[in-house]
C-alpha positions as a printed NumPy array, in Angstrom:
array([[  83.728, -141.533,    6.613],
       [  82.946, -141.466,   10.33 ],
       [  86.208, -139.687,   10.999],
       [  85.419, -137.033,    8.42 ],
       [  81.972, -136.642,    9.971],
       [  83.44 , -136.159,   13.476],
       [  85.919, -133.593,   12.171],
       [  83.124, -131.718,   10.409],
       [  81.049, -131.702,   13.563],
       [  83.991, -130.423,   15.665],
       [  84.725, -127.727,   13.125],
       [  81.092, -126.691,   13.104],
       [  81.075, -126.497,   16.918],
       [  84.212, -124.39 ,   16.983],
       [  82.745, -122.052,   14.395],
       [  79.542, -121.743,   16.344],
       [  81.467, -121.007,   19.53 ],
       [  83.597, -118.403,   17.757],
       [  80.491, -116.791,   16.275],
       [  78.862, -116.694,   19.717],
       [  81.957, -115.104,   21.241],
       [  82.132, -112.508,   18.479],
       [  78.459, -111.863,   18.865],
       [  78.806, -111.303,   22.561],
       [  81.745, -108.915,   22.195],
       [  80.031, -107.171,   19.278],
       [  76.836, -106.829,   21.381],
       [  78.755, -105.348,   24.32 ],
       [  80.474, -102.834,   22.022],
       [  77.177, -101.894,   20.415],
       [  75.578, -101.441,   23.849],
       [  78.472,  -99.303,   24.997],
       [  78.244,  -97.212,   21.848],
       [  74.529,  -96.656,   22.405],
       [  75.051,  -95.752,   26.037],
       [  77.759,  -93.227,   25.197],
       [  80.633,  -91.938,   27.344],
       [  80.177,  -91.18 ,   31.012],
       [  79.735,  -87.421,   31.493],
       [  81.681,  -87.464,   34.79 ],
       [  84.624,  -89.211,   33.084],
       [  84.451,  -86.774,   30.156],
       [  84.533,  -83.783,   32.499],
       [  87.434,  -85.296,   34.439],
       [  89.421,  -85.877,   31.228],
       [  88.689,  -82.371,   30.008],
       [  89.795,  -80.882,   33.338],
       [  93.003,  -82.933,   33.31 ],
       [  93.739,  -81.69 ,   29.762],
       [  93.166,  -78.101,   30.891],
       [  95.631,  -78.598,   33.752],
       [  98.176,  -80.014,   31.332],
       [  97.739,  -76.979,   29.086],
       [  98.192,  -74.656,   32.074],
       [ 101.463,  -76.362,   32.974],
       [ 102.536,  -76.061,   29.368],
       [ 101.709,  -72.296,   29.398],
       [ 103.725,  -71.795,   32.614],
       [ 106.679,  -73.484,   30.97 ],
       [ 106.344,  -71.288,   27.86 ],
       [ 106.101,  -68.16 ,   30.009],
       [ 109.456,  -69.031,   31.551],
       [ 110.907,  -69.569,   28.07 ],
       [ 109.676,  -66.127,   27.022],
       [ 111.318,  -64.553,   30.045],
       [ 114.531,  -66.407,   29.249],
       [ 114.54 ,  -65.316,   25.603],
       [ 113.791,  -61.699,   26.58 ],
       [ 116.677,  -61.698,   29.071],
       [ 119.029,  -63.324,   26.576],
       [ 118.056,  -60.816,   23.858],
       [ 119.012,  -57.964,   26.229],
       [ 122.327,  -59.593,   26.976],
       [ 123.145,  -60.065,   23.285],
       [ 122.155,  -56.45 ,   22.592],
       [ 124.545,  -55.392,   25.327],
       [ 127.263,  -57.374,   23.534],
       [ 126.337,  -55.764,   20.219],
       [ 125.109,  -59.177,   18.935],
       [ 122.131,  -57.928,   16.974],
       [ 121.61 ,  -61.133,   15.028],
       [ 121.609,  -63.218,   18.191],
       [ 119.165,  -60.81 ,   19.801],
       [ 116.823,  -61.105,   16.813],
       [ 116.882,  -64.887,   17.055],
       [ 115.945,  -64.661,   20.693],
       [ 113.062,  -62.329,   19.917],
       [ 111.942,  -64.652,   17.086],
       [ 111.852,  -67.587,   19.516],
       [ 109.98 ,  -65.399,   21.974],
       [ 107.416,  -64.649,   19.271],
       [ 106.975,  -68.363,   18.595],
       [ 106.359,  -69.094,   22.253],
       [ 103.833,  -66.253,   22.481],
       [ 101.909,  -67.681,   19.474],
       [ 101.973,  -71.14 ,   21.162],
       [ 100.473,  -69.586,   24.271],
       [  97.73 ,  -68.02 ,   22.19 ],
       [  96.866,  -71.437,   20.797],
       [  96.878,  -72.908,   24.311],
       [  94.573,  -70.135,   25.564],
       [  92.16 ,  -70.895,   22.697],
       [  92.248,  -74.609,   23.414],
       [  91.702,  -74.002,   27.127],
       [  88.724,  -71.789,   26.383],
       [  87.197,  -74.455,   24.119],
       [  87.727,  -77.163,   26.73 ],
       [  86.225,  -75.052,   29.477],
       [  83.182,  -74.246,   27.339],
       [  82.72 ,  -77.992,   26.741],
       [  82.919,  -78.705,   30.463],
       [  80.308,  -76.021,   31.199],
       [  78.097,  -77.411,   28.395],
       [  78.367,  -80.991,   29.644],
       [  77.671,  -79.983,   33.238],
       [  74.638,  -78.016,   32.081],
       [  73.403,  -80.965,   30.017],
       [  73.809,  -83.313,   33.005],
       [  71.942,  -80.889,   35.209],
       [  69.105,  -80.615,   32.692],
       [  68.963,  -84.368,   32.371],
       [  68.809,  -84.838,   36.127],
       [  66.094,  -82.201,   36.306],
       [  64.051,  -83.909,   33.584],
       [  64.465,  -87.294,   35.28 ],
       [  63.332,  -85.838,   38.609],
       [  60.293,  -84.302,   36.901],
       [  59.454,  -87.632,   35.268],
       [  59.775,  -89.338,   38.655],
       [  57.542,  -86.74 ,   40.255],
       [  54.962,  -87.28 ,   37.506],
       [  54.982,  -91.032,   37.963],
       [  54.735,  -90.653,   41.739],
       [  51.737,  -88.356,   41.426],
       [  50.074,  -90.707,   38.936],
       [  50.65 ,  -93.638,   41.289],
       [  49.357,  -91.708,   44.287],
       [  46.312,  -90.493,   42.355],
       [  45.502,  -93.902,   40.847],
       [  41.738,  -94.429,   41.027],
       [  41.206,  -90.985,   42.519],
       [  39.903,  -89.024,   39.576],
       [  37.47 ,  -86.082,   39.885],
       [  34.39 ,  -88.362,   39.403],
       [  35.573,  -90.725,   42.116],
       [  36.129,  -87.87 ,   44.552],
       [  32.755,  -86.352,   43.709],
       [  31.065,  -89.699,   44.344],
       [  32.905,  -90.044,   47.641],
       [  31.732,  -86.578,   48.742],
       [  28.106,  -87.511,   47.832],
       [  28.397,  -90.649,   49.965],
       [  29.792,  -88.644,   52.885],
       [  26.996,  -86.089,   52.647],
       [  24.447,  -88.875,   52.507],
       [  25.911,  -90.54 ,   55.592],
       [  25.878,  -87.224,   57.443],
       [  22.221,  -86.654,   56.552],
       [  21.332,  -90.115,   57.83 ],
       [  23.246,  -89.395,   61.075],
       [  21.341,  -86.181,   61.563],
       [  18.019,  -87.9  ,   60.993],
       [  18.978,  -90.533,   63.59 ],
       [  19.938,  -87.84 ,   66.087],
       [  16.641,  -86.024,   65.554],
       [  14.727,  -89.291,   65.962],
       [  16.536,  -90.067,   69.203],
       [  15.865,  -86.592,   70.647],
       [  12.232,  -86.476,   69.548],
       [  10.627,  -87.595,   72.879],
       [  12.42 ,  -84.823,   74.745],
       [  11.247,  -82.262,   72.231],
       [   7.71 ,  -83.592,   72.457],
       [   7.646,  -82.677,   76.188],
       [   7.861,  -79.034,   75.305],
       [   4.815,  -79.369,   73.008],
       [   2.564,  -81.22 ,   75.595],
       [  -0.283,  -78.742,   76.436],
       [  -1.355,  -80.508,   79.636],
       [   2.162,  -80.429,   81.019],
       [   2.513,  -76.806,   80.115],
       [  -0.731,  -75.941,   81.932],
       [   0.433,  -77.812,   84.987],
       [   3.733,  -75.991,   84.858],
       [   1.886,  -72.67 ,   84.759],
       [  -0.182,  -73.645,   87.811],
       [   2.97 ,  -74.492,   89.704],
       [   4.459,  -71.162,   88.828],
       [   1.236,  -69.357,   90.107],
       [   1.295,  -71.318,   93.374],
       [   4.949,  -70.48 ,   93.897],
       [   4.218,  -66.835,   93.3  ],
       [   1.308,  -66.829,   95.8  ],
       [   3.479,  -68.54 ,   98.395],
       [   6.153,  -65.913,   98.039],
       [   3.613,  -63.149,   98.468],
       [   2.168,  -64.71 ,  101.658],
       [   5.595,  -65.169,  103.174],
       [   6.573,  -61.597,  102.441],
       [   6.779,  -59.346,  105.678],
       [   3.934,  -56.886,  106.225],
       [   4.611,  -53.314,  105.23 ],
       [   4.469,  -51.057,  108.365],
       [   1.827,  -48.328,  108.383],
       [   3.035,  -44.825,  107.749],
       [   3.025,  -42.625,  110.909],
       [   0.291,  -40.077,  111.182]])
């Protein structure tokens, strides 16, 4: 009974481990599927495929030239049937080149579309980043906060002006002191009299 219990426990552990492993692999595959293929890798593969098609087209062009030359040779030998077969093969190669050109055009359109999509995605991400940066920089700095700050600044400036006026008040009061002004006027009169007394006498006009 104990042996059977141990075997059952071991089997259960193995099953749990296998289930965990499958779950991990399944999760990775699901995450990869959600993430999607890498655009750069997709563009690289598309470009490599286009290059392969270009090489194939170059090869077919050479085949067409060969069949054209062979057809002329057979016509020179009066081998009309052989010349027709050469032209038929030439026609097949030309149709193959048309297919290749169509495939190349489709692949190139896909590359352009993917590159445009990546550019648009990068632009959108940059715009989102700019928005978040602005929001972070402007955190707590809404219009009401700025208006309150300006009110505080204006109030502080008014207080500073009042203090300056209070400090300069005694000097201003001097200009309003009537006794001092009268004394100043007397000094000015005395100075004027002194200047007149010191002035040289005007010589008498000759008779």
